[in-house]
PDB file of C-alpha atoms and ligand atoms in Angstrom:
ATOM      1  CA  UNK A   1     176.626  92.844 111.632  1.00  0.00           C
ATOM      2  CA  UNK A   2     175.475  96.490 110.482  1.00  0.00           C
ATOM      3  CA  UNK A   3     178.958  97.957 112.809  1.00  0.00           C
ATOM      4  CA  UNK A   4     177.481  96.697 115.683  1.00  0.00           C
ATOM      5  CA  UNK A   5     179.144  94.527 118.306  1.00  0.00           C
ATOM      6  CA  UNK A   6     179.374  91.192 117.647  1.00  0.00           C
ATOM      7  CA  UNK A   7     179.012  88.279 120.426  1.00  0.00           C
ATOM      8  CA  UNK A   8     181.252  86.137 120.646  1.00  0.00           C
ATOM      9  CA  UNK A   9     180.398  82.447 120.987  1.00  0.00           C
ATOM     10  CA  UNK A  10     182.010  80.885 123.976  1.00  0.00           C
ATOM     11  CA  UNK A  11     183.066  76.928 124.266  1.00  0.00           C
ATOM     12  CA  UNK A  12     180.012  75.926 126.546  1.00  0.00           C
ATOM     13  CA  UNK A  13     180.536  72.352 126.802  1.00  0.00           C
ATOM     14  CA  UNK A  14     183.621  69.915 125.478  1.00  0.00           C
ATOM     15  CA  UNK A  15     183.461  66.284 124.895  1.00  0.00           C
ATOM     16  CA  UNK A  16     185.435  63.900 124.279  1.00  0.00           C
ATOM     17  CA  UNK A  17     183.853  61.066 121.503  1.00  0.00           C
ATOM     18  CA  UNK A  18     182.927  57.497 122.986  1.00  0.00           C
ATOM     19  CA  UNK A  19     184.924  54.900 120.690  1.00  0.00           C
ATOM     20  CA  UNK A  20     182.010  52.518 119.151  1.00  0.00           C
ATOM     21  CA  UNK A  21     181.175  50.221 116.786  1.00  0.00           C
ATOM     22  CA  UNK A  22     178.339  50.400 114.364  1.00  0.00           C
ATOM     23  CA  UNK A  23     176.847  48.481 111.214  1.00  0.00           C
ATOM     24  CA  UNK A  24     178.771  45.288 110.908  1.00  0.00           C
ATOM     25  CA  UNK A  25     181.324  46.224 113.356  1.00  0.00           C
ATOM     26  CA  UNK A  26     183.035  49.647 111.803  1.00  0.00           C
ATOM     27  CA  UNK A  27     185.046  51.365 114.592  1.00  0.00           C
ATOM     28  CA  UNK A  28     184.003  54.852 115.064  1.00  0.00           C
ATOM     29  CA  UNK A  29     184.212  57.690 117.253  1.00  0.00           C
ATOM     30  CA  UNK A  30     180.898  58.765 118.395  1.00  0.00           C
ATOM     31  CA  UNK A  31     180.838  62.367 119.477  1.00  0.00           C
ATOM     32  CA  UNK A  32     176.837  63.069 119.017  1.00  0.00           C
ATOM     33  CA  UNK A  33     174.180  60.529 120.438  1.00  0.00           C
ATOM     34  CA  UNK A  34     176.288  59.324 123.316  1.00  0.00           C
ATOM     35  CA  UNK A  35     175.238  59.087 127.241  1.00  0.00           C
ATOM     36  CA  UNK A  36     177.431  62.130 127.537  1.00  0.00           C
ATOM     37  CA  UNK A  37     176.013  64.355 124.727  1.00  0.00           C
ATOM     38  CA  UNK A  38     172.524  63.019 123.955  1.00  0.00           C
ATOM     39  CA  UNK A  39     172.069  65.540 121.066  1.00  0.00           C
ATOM     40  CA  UNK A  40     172.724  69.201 119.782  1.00  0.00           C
ATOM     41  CA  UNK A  41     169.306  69.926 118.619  1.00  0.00           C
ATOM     42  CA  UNK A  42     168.510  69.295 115.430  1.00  0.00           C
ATOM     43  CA  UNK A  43     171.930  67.261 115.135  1.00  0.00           C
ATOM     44  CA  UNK A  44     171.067  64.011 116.842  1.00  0.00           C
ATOM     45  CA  UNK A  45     174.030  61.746 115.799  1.00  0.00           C
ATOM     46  CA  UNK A  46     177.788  62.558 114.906  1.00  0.00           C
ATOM     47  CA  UNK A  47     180.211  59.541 114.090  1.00  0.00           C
ATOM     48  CA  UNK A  48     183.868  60.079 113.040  1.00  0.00           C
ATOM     49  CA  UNK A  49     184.939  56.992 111.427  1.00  0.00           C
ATOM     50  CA  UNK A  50     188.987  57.026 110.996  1.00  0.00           C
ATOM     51  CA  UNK A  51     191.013  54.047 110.553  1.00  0.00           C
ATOM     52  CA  UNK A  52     194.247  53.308 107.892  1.00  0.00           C
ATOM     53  CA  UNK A  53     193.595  49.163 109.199  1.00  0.00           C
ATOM     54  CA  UNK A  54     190.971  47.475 106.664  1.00  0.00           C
ATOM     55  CA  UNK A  55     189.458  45.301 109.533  1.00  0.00           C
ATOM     56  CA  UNK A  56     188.216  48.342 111.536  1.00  0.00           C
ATOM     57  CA  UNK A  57     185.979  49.925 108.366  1.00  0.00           C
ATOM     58  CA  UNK A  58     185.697  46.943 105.869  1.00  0.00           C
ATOM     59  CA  UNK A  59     182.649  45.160 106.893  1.00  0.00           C
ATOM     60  CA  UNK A  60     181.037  48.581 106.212  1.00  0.00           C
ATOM     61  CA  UNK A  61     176.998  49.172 107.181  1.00  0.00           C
ATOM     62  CA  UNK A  62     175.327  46.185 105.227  1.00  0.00           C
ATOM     63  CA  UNK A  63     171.312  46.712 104.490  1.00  0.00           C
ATOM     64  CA  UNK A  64     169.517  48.991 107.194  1.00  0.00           C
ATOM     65  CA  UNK A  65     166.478  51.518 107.070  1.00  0.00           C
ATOM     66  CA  UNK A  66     166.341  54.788 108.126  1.00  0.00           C
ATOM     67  CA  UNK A  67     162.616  57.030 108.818  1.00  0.00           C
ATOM     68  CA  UNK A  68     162.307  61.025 110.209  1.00  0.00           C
ATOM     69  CA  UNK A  69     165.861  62.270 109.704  1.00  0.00           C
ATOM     70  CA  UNK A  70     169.016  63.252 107.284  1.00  0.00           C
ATOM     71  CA  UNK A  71     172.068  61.402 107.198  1.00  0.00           C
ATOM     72  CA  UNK A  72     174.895  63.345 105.863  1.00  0.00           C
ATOM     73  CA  UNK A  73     178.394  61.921 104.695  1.00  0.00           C
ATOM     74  CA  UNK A  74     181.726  63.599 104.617  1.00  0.00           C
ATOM     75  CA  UNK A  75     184.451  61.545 103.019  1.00  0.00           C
ATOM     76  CA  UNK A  76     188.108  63.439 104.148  1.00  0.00           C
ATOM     77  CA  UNK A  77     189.748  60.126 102.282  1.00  0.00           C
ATOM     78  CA  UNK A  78     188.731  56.617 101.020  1.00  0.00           C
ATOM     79  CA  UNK A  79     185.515  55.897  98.973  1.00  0.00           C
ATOM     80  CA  UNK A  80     182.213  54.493 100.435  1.00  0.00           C
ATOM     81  CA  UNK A  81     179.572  52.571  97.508  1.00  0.00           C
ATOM     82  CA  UNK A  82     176.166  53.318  98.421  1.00  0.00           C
ATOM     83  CA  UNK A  83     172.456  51.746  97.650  1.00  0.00           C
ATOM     84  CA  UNK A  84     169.204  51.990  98.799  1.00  0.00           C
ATOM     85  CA  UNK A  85     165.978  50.267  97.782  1.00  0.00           C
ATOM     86  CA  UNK A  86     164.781  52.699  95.380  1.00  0.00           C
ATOM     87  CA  UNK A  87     167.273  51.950  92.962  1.00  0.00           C
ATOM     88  CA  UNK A  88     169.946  54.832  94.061  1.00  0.00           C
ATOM     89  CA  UNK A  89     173.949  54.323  93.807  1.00  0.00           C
ATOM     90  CA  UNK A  90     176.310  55.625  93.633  1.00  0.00           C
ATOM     91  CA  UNK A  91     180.211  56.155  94.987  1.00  0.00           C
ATOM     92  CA  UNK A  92     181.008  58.787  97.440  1.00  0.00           C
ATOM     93  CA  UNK A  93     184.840  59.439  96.957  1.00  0.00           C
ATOM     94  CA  UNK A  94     187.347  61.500  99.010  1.00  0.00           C
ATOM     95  CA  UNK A  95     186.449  65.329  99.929  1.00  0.00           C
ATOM     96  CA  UNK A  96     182.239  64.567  98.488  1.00  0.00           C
ATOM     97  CA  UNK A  97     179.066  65.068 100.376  1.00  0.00           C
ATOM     98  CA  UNK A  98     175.913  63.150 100.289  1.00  0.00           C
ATOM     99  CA  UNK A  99     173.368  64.710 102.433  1.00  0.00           C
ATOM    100  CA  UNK A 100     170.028  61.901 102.613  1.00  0.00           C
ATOM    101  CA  UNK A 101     166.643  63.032 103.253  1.00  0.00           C
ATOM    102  CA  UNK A 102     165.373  59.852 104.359  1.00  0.00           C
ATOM    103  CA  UNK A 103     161.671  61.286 104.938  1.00  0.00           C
ATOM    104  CA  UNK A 104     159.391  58.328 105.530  1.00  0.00           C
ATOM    105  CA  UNK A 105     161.923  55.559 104.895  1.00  0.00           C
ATOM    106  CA  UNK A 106     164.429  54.292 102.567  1.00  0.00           C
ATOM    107  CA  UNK A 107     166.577  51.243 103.014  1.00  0.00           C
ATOM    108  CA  UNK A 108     170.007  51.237 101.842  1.00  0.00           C
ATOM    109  CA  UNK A 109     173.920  49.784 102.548  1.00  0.00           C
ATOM    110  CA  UNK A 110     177.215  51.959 103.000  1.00  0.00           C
ATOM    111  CA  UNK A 111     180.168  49.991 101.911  1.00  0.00           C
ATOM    112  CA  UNK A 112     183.440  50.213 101.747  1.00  0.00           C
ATOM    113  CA  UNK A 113     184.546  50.368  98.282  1.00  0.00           C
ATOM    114  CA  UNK A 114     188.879  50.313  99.101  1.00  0.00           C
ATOM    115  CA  UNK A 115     190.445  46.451 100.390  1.00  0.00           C
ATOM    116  CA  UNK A 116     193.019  49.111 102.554  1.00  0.00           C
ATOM    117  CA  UNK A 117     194.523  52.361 103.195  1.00  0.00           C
ATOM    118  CA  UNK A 118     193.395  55.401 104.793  1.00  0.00           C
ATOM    119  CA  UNK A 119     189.148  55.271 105.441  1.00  0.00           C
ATOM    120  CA  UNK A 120     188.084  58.423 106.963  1.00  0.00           C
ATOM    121  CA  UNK A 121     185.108  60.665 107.571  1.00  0.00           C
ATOM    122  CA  UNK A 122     182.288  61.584 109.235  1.00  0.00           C
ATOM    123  CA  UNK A 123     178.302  60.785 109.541  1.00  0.00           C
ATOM    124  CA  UNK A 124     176.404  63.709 110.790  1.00  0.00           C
ATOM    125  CA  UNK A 125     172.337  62.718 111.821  1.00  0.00           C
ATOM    126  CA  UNK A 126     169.988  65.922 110.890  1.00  0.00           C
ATOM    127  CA  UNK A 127     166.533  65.668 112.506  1.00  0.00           C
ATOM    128  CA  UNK A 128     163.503  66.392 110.353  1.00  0.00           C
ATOM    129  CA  UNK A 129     161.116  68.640 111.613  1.00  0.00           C
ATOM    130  CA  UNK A 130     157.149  67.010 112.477  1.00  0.00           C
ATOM    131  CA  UNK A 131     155.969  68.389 109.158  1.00  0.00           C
ATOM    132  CA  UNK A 132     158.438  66.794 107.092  1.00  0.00           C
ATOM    133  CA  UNK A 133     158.933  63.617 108.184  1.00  0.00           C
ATOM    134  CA  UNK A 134     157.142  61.498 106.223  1.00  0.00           C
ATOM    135  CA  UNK A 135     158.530  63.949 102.766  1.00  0.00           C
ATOM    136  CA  UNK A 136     159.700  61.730 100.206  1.00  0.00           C
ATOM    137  CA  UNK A 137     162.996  60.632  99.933  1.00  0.00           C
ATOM    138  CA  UNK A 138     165.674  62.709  98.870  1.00  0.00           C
ATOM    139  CA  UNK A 139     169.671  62.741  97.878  1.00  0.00           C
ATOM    140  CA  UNK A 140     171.901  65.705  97.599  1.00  0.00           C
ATOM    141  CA  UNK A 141     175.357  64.081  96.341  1.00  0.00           C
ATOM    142  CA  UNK A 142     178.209  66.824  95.536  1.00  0.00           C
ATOM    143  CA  UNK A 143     181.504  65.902  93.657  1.00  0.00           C
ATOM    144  CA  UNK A 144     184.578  67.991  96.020  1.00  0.00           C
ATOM    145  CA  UNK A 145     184.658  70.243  92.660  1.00  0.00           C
ATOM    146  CA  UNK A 146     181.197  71.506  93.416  1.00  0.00           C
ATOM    147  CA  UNK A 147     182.320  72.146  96.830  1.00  0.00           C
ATOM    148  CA  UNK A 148     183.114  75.743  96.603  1.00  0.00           C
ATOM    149  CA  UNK A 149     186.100  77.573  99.071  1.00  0.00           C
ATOM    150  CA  UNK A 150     185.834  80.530 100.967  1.00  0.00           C
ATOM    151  CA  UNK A 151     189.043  82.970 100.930  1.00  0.00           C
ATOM    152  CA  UNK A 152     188.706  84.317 104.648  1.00  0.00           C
ATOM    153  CA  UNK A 153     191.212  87.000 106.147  1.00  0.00           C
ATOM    154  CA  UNK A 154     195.338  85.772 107.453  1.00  0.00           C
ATOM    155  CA  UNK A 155     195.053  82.933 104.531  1.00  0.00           C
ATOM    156  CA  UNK A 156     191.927  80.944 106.025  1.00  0.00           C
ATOM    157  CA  UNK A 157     189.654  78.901 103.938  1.00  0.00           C
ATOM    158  CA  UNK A 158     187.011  77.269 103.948  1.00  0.00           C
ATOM    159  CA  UNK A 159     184.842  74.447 102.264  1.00  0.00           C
ATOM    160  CA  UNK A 160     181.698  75.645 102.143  1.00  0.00           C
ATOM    161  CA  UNK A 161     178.722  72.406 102.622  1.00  0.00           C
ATOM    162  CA  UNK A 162     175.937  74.114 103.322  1.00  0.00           C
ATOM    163  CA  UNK A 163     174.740  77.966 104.492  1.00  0.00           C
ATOM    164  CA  UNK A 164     177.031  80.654 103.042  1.00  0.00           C
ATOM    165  CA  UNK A 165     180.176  82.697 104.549  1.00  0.00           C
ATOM    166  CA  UNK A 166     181.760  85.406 102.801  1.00  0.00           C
ATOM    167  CA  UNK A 167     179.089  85.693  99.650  1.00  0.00           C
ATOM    168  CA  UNK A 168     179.882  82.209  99.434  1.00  0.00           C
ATOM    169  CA  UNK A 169     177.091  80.235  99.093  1.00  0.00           C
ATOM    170  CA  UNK A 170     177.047  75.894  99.572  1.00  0.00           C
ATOM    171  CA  UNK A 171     175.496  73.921  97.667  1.00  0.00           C
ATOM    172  CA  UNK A 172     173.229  71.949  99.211  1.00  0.00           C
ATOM    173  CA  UNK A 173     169.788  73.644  99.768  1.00  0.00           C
ATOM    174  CA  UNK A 174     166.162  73.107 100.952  1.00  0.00           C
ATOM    175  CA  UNK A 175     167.030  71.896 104.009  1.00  0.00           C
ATOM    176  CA  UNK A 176     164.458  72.596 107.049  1.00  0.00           C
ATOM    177  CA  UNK A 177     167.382  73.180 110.216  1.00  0.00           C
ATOM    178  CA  UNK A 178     169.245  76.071 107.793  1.00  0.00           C
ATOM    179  CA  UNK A 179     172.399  74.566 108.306  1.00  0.00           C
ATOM    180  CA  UNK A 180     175.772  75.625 107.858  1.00  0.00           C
ATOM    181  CA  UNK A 181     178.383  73.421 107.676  1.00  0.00           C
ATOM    182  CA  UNK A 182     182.225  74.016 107.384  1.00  0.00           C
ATOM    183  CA  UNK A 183     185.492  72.261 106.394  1.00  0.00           C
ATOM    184  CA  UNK A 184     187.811  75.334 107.787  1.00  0.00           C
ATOM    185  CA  UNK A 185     191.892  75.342 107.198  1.00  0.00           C
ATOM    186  CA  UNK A 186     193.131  77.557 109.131  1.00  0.00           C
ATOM    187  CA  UNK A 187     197.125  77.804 108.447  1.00  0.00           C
ATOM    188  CA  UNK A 188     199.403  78.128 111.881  1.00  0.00           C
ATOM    189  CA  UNK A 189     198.610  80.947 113.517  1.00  0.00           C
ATOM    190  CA  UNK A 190     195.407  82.040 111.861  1.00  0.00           C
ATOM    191  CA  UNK A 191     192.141  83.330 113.048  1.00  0.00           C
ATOM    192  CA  UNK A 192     188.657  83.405 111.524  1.00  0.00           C
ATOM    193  CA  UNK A 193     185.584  85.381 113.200  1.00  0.00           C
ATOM    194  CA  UNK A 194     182.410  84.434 111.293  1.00  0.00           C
ATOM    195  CA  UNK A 195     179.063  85.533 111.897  1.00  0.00           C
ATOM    196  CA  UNK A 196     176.361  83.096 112.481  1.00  0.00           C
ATOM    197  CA  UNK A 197     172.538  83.415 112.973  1.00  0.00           C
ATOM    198  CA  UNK A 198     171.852  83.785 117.228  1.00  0.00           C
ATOM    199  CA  UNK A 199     168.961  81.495 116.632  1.00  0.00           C
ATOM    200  CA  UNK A 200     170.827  78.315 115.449  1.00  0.00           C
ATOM    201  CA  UNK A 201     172.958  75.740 117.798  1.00  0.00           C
ATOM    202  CA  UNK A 202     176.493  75.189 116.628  1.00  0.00           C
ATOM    203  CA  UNK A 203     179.221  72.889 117.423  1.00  0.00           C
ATOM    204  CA  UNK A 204     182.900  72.485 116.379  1.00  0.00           C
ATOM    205  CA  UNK A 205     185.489  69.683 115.401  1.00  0.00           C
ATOM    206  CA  UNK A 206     189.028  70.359 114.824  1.00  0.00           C
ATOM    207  CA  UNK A 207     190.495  67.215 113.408  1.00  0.00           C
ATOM    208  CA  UNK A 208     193.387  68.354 112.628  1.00  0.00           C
ATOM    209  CA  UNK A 209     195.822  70.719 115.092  1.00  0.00           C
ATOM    210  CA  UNK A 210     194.335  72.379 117.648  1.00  0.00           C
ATOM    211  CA  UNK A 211     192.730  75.703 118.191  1.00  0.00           C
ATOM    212  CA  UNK A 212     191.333  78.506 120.910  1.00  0.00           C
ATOM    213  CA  UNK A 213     187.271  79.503 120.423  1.00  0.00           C
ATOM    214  CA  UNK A 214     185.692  82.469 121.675  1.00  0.00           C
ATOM    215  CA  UNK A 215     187.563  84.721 123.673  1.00  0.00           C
ATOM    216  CA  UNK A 216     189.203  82.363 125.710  1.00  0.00           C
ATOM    217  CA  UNK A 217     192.586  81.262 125.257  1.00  0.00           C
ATOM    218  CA  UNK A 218     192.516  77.126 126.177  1.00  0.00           C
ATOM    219  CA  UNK A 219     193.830  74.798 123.632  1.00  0.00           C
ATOM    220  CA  UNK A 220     191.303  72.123 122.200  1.00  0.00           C
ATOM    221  CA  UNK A 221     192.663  69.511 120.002  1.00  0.00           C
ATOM    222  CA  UNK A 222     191.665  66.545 117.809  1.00  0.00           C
ATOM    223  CA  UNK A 223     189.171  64.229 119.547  1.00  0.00           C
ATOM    224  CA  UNK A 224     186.966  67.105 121.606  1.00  0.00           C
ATOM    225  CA  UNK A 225     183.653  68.189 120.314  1.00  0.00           C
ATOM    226  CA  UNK A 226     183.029  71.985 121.086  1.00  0.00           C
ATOM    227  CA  UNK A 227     179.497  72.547 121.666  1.00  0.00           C
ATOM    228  CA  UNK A 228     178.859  76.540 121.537  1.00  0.00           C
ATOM    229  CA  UNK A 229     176.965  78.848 123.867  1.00  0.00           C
ATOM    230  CA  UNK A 230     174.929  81.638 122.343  1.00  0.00           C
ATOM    231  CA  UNK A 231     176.303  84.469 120.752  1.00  0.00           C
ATOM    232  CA  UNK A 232     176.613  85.975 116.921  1.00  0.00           C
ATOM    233  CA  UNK A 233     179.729  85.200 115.691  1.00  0.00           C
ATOM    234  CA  UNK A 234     181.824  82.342 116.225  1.00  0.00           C
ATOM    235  CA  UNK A 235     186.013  83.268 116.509  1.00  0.00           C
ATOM    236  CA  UNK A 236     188.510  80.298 116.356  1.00  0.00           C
ATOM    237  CA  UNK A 237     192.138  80.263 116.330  1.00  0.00           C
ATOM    238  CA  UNK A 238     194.608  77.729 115.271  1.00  0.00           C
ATOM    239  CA  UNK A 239     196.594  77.332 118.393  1.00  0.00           C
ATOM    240  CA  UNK A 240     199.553  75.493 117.356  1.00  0.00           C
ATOM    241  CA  UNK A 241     200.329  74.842 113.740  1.00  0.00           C
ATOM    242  CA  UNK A 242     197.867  74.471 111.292  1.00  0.00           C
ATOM    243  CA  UNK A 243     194.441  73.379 111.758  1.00  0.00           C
ATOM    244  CA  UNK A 244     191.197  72.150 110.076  1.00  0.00           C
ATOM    245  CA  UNK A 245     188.063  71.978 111.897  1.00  0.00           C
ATOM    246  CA  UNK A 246     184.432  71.118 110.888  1.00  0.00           C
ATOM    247  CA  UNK A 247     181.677  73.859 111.625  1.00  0.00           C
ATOM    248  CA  UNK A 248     178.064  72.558 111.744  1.00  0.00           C
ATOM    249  CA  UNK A 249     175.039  75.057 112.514  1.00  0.00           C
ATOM    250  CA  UNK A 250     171.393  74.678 112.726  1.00  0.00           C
ATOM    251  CA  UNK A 251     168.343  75.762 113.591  1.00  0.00           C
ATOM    252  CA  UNK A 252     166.980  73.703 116.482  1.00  0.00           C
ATOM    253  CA  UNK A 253     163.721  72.059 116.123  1.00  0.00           C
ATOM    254  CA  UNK A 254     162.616  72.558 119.966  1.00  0.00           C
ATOM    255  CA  UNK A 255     160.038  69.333 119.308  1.00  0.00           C
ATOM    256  CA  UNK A 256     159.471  66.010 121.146  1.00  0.00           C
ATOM    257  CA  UNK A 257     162.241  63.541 120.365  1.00  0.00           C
ATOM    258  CA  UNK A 258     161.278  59.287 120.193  1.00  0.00           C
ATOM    259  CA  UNK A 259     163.970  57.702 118.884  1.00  0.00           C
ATOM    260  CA  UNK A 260     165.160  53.929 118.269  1.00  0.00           C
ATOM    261  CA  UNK A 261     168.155  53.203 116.315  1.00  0.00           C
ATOM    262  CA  UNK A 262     167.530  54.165 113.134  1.00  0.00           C
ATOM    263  CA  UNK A 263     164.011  55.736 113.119  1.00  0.00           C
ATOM    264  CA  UNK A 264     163.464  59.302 115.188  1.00  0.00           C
ATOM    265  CA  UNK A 265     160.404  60.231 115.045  1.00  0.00           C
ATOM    266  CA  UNK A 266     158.332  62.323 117.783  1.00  0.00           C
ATOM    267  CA  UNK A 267     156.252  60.233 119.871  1.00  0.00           C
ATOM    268  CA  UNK A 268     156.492  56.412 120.599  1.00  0.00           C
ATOM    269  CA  UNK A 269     153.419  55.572 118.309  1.00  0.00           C
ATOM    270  CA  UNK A 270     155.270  57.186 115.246  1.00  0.00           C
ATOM    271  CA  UNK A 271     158.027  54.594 116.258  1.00  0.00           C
ATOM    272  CA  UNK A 272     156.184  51.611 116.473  1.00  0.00           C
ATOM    273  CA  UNK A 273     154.673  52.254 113.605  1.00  0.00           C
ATOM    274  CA  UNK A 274     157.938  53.014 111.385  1.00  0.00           C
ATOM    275  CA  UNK A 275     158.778  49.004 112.630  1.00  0.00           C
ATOM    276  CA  UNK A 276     155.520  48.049 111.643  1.00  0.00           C
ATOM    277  CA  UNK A 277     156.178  49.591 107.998  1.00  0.00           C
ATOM    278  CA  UNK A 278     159.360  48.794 107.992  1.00  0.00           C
ATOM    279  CA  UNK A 279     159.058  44.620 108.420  1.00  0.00           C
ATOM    280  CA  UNK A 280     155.815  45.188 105.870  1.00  0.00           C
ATOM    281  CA  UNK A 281     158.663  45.744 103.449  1.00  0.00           C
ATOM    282  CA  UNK A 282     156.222  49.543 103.256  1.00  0.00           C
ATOM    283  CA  UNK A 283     160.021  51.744 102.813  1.00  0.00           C
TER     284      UNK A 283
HETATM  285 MN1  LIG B 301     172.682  54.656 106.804  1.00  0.00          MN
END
């Protein structure tokens, strides 16, 4: 921050998810894309998806498209079997990534791959800027050994996705919003301050514990999405024993947003056209 001051994000908005179910009836938390909290530009969609009974998670999402966005997967535990129409599989297994570039379509199924146990994770929707959204598909899938951890001060780490903290640098790349995304630990009584570019939108998710953000000393546990204001620097505290929570920055698009299930494109042409392509068999 060249010894200047740094600005401290505050907690500008908190929301609580809306339980939901999606695909062929997976219960899910839905924290992004709800009446409440229509979007966090460029994040349009976040889904928590946390269950240890088989009948909330095991009819998984069967066959559907997707056109003008990234869907990114975060497995915390249990493995999800993926396909698409292009010929691409593969097994996403506990602590991996898959970041999608859908681009101008692909068609594919998330399954379920366990009969029981612990499922748990997250689906985070990235919006594609105008320019890109008819780029050819693309998959960024990253093994938790190729996830790389950030030693941060008082015995915080972190995962690092995507966008780099403490000359550590993610691995996915090429992505248009510049993200940053986080898997933080923070053990009890730990505090992190990291910078983060002004420019981008950021929200937080502790799922585990519960912590303080900004300057301000309220306690926000499991359940609560913490949308930032502006600021520099984002400061969170674990604020009774240990915590974990996920950090996800962006650069917002600041473009028209037409959007129906699982197309988002920018004006309602583009969308009746992606169902046009779509039932053409044209993904
Ligand atoms: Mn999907």
């Amino acid at each position: 921050m060249d010894g200047s001051r740094m600005i401290l994000r505050p907690a500008a908005r908190i929301v609580r998810g809306t339980p939901t179910s999606d695909g062929a009836g997976v219960k899910l938390n839905r924290l992004i894309g709800t009446q409440q909290l229509d979007s966090v530009d460029p994040f349009l969609m976040l889904d928590e998806f946390r269950s240890d009974d088989a009948n909330d998670y095991i009819a998984g999402f069967p066959e559907h498209p997707h056109r003008g966005f990234e869907t990114v997967t975060y497995m915390l535990a249990g493995k999800m079997r993926h396909g698409d129409n292009k010929g691409h599989s593969g097994r996403l297994d506990a602590g991996s990534v898959q970041w999608m570039t859908a681009g101008r379509g692909i068609v594919h199924s998330e399954m379920p791959e366990q009969e029981n146990g612990l499922m748990w994770g997250f689906q985070l929707w990235v919006n594609l800027p105008a320019k890109d959204k008819m780029t050819a598909p693309r998959y960024q899938e990253i093994p938790p050994a190729e996830i790389p951890t950030a030693s941060l001060p008082a015995g915080v780490t972190a995962k690092v996705i995507a966008g780099e903290i403490a000359g550590v640098r993610g691995p996915i790349n090429g992505i248009a919003t510049q993200p940053t995304m986080l898997d933080i630990a923070l053990p009890a009584g730990g505090t992190v301050t990291l910078p983060l570019p002004a420019t981008h939108a950021v929200f937080l998710y502790p799922f585990e514990g519960t912590i303080a953000v900004g300057e301000a000393p309220d306690t926000i546990g499991h359940g609560n999405l913490i949308v930032l204001g502006p600021g520099d620097a984002v400061r969170i505290a674990a604020s009774g024993g240990a915590a974990r929570v996920l950090l996800v920055a962006g650069r917002p698009l600041n473009e028209p947003v037409a959007r129906y299930g699982p197309f988002v494109m920018n004006t309602p042409q583009e969308i009746r056209q992606a169902a046009i392509d779509y039932q053409a068999g044209r993904f």
